[in-house]
mmCIF file of C-alpha atoms in Angstrom:
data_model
loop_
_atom_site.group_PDB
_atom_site.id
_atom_site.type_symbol
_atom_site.label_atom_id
_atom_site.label_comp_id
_atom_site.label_asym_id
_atom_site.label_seq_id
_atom_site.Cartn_x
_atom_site.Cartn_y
_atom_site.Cartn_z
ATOM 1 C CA UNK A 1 18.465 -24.554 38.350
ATOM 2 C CA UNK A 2 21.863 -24.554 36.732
ATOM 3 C CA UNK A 3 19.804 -26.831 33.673
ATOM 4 C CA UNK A 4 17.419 -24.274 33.097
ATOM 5 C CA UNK A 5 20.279 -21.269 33.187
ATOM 6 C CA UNK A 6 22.081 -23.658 30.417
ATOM 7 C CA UNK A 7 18.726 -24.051 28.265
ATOM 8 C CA UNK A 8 17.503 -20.721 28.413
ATOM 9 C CA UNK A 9 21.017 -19.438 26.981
ATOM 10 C CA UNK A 10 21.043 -22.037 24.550
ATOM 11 C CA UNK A 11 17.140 -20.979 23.692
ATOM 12 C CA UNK A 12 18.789 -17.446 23.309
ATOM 13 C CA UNK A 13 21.578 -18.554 21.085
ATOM 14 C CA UNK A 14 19.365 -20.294 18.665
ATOM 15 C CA UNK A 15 16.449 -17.972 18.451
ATOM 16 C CA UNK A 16 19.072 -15.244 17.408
ATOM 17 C CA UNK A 17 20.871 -17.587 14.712
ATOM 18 C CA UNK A 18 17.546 -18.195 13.334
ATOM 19 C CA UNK A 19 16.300 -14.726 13.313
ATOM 20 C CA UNK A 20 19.672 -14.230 11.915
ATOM 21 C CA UNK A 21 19.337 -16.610 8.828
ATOM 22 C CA UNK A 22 15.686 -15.191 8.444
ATOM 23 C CA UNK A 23 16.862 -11.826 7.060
ATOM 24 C CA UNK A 24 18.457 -13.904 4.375
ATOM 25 C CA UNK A 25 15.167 -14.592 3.227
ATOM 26 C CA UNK A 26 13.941 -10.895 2.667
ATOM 27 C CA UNK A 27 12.335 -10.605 -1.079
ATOM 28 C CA UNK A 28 12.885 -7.766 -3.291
ATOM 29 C CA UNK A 29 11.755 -4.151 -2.721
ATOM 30 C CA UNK A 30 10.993 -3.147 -6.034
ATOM 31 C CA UNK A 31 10.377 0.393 -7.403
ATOM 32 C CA UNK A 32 10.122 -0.331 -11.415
ATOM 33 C CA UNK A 33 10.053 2.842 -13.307
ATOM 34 C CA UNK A 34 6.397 5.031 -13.120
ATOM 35 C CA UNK A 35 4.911 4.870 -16.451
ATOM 36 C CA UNK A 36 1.677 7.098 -16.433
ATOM 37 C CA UNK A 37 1.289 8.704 -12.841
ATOM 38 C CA UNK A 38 -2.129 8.469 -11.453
ATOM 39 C CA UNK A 39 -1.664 12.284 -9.805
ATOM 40 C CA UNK A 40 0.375 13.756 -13.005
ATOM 41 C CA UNK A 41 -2.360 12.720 -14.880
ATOM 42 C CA UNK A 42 -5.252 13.645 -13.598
ATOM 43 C CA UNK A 43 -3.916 17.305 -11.347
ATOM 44 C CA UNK A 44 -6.173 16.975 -8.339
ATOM 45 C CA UNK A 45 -6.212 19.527 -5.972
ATOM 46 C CA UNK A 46 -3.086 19.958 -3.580
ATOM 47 C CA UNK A 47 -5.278 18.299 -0.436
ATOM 48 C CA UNK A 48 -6.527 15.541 -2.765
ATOM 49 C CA UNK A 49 -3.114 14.871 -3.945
ATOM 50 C CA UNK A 50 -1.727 14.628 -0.498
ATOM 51 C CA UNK A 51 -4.510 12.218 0.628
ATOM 52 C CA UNK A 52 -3.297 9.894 -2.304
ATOM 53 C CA UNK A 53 -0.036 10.317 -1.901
ATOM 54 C CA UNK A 54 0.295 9.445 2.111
ATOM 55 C CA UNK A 55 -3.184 7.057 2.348
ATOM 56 C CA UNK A 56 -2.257 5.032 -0.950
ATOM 57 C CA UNK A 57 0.446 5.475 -2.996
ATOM 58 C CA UNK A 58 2.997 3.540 -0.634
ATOM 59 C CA UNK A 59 0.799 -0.042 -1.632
ATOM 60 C CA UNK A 60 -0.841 1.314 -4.690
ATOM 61 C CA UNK A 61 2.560 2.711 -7.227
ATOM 62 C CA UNK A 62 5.452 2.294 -7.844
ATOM 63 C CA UNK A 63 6.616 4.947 -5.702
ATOM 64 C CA UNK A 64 6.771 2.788 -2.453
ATOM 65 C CA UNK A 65 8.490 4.525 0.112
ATOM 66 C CA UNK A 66 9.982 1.246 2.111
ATOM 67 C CA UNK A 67 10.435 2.001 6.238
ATOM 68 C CA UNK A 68 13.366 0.451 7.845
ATOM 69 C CA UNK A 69 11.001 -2.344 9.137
ATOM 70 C CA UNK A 70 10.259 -3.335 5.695
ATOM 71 C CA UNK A 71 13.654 -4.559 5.630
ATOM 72 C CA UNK A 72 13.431 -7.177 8.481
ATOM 73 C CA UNK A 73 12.235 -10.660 8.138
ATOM 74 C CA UNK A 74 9.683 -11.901 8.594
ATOM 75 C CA UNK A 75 8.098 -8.356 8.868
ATOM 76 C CA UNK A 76 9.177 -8.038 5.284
ATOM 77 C CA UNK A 77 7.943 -10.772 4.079
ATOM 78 C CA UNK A 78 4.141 -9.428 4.812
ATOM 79 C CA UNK A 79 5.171 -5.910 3.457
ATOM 80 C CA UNK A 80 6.350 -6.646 0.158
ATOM 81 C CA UNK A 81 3.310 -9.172 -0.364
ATOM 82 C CA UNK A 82 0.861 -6.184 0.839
ATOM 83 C CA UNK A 83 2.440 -4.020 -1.946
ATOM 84 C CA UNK A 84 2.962 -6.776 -4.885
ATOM 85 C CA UNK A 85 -0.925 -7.324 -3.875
ATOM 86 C CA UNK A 86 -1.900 -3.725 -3.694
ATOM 87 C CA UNK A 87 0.013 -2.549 -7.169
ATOM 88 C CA UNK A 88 -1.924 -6.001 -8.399
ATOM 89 C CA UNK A 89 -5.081 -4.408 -7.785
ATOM 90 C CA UNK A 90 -4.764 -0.707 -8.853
ATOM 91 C CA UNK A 91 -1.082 0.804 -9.777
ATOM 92 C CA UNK A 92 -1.074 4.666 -9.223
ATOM 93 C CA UNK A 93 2.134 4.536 -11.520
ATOM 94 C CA UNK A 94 0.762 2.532 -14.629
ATOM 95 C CA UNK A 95 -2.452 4.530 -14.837
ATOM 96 C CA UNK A 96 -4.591 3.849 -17.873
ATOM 97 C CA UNK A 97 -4.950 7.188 -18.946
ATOM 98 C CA UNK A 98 -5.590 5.691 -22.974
ATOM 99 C CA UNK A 99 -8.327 3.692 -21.600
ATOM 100 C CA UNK A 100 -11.004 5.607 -20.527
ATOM 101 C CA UNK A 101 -13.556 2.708 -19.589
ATOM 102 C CA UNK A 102 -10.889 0.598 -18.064
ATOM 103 C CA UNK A 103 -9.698 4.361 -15.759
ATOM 104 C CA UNK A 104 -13.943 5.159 -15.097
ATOM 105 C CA UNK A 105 -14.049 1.002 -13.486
ATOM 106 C CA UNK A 106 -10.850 1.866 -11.360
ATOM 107 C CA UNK A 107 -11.776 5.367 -10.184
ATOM 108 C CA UNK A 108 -15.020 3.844 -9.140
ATOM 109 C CA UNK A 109 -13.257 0.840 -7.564
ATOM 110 C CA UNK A 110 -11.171 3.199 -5.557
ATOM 111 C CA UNK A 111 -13.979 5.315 -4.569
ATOM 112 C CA UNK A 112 -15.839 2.522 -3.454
ATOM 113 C CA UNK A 113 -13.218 1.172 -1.324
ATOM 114 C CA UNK A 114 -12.590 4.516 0.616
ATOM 115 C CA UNK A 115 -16.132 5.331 1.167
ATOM 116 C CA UNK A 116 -16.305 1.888 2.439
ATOM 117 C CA UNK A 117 -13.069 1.750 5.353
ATOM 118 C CA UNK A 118 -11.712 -0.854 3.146
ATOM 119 C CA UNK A 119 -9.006 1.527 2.336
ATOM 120 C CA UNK A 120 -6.422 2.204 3.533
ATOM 121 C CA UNK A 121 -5.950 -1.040 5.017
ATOM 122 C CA UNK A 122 -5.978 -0.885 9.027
ATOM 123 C CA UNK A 123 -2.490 -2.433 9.468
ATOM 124 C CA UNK A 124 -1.402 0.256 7.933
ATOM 125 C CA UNK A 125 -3.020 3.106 8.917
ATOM 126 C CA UNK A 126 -1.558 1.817 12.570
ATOM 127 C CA UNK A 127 1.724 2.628 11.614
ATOM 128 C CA UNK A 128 1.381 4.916 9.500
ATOM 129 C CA UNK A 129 -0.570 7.769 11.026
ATOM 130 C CA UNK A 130 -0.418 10.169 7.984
ATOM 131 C CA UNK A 131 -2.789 7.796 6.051
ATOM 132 C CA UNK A 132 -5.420 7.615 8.474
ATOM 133 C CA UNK A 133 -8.761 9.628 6.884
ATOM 134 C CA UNK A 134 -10.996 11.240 8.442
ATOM 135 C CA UNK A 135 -14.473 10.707 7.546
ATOM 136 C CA UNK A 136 -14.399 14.462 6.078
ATOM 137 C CA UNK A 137 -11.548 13.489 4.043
ATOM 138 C CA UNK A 138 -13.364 10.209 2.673
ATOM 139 C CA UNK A 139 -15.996 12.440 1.707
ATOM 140 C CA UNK A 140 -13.485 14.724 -0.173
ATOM 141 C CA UNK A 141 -11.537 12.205 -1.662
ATOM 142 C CA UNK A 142 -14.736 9.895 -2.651
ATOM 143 C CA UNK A 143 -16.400 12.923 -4.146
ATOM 144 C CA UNK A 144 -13.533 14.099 -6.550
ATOM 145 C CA UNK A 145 -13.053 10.354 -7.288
ATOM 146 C CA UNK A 146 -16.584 10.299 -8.411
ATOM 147 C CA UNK A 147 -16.320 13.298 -10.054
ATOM 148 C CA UNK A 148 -13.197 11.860 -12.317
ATOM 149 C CA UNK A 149 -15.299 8.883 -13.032
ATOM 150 C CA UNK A 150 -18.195 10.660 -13.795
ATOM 151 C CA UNK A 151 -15.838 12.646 -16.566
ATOM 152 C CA UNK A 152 -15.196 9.424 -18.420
ATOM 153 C CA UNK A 153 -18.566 8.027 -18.660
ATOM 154 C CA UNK A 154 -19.737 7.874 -22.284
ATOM 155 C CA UNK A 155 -22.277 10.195 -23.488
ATOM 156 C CA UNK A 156 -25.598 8.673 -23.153
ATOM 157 C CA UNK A 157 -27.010 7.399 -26.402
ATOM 158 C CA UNK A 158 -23.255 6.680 -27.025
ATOM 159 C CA UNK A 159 -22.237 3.041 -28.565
#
């Protein structure tokens, strides 16, 4: 009994040191500088705006707000590659706002991708309760999405 007292603290000493080396390891939360913002750009409504902002602008900008648990390892380690991935797909920050085609593709990308439960992702929308849409609010968001897109499509006949 005494041998198993002696491990178990021992188990306890080292799974603390190496949680304690882990946060060592965190990468870098990055907020580079917003260069064309998705939402200054384009002025959708308020309720629009506030759908973007709290279902997709912590993974998808430059404007990440990072939660203390983003800070602990390995936790981090998932949350910064979520973001890195998510600003890799579509940045909300670096909008293409000269590049009408290339802004039509992503606003039907994005629309696509709510309509579909693909976004937000589910492991967030756990946490973060604010970013959870209601099938309503897909519809809204989808439809003025749409809309947008719809705005940049060439005229037909166009070259």
């Amino acid at each position: 009994m005494n041998f198993m007292k002696k491990y178990l603290k021992w188990f306890f000493v080292a799974a603390v040191a190496v949680f304690a080396l882990l946060q060592l390891t965190n990468p870098a939360h990055t907020n580079p500088p917003v260069k064309t913002d998705f939402i200054a750009t384009l002025n959708p409504p308020p309720e629009v705006a506030g759908m973007l902002r709290a279902a997709c602008y912590d993974c998808h900008s430059d404007a990440t707000r990072w939660p203390w648990y983003s800070h602990i390892a390995p936790v981090s380690w998932q949350v910064v590659q979520d973001v890195n991935e998510g600003r890799k797909h579509v940045n909300l920050s670096e909008w293409p706002a000269n590049q009408p085609d290339l802004a039509r593709k992503k606003l039907e990308h994005m629309s696509d991708e709510i309509d579909q439960g693909d976004m937000p992702l589910a492991k967030y929308t756990l946490i973060h309760t604010d970013a959870r849409l209601t099938a309503a609010q897909r519809d809204e968001l989808t439809q003025w999405l749409d809309a947008q897109a719809d705005k940049l499509k060439p005229p037909a006949g166009a070259k």
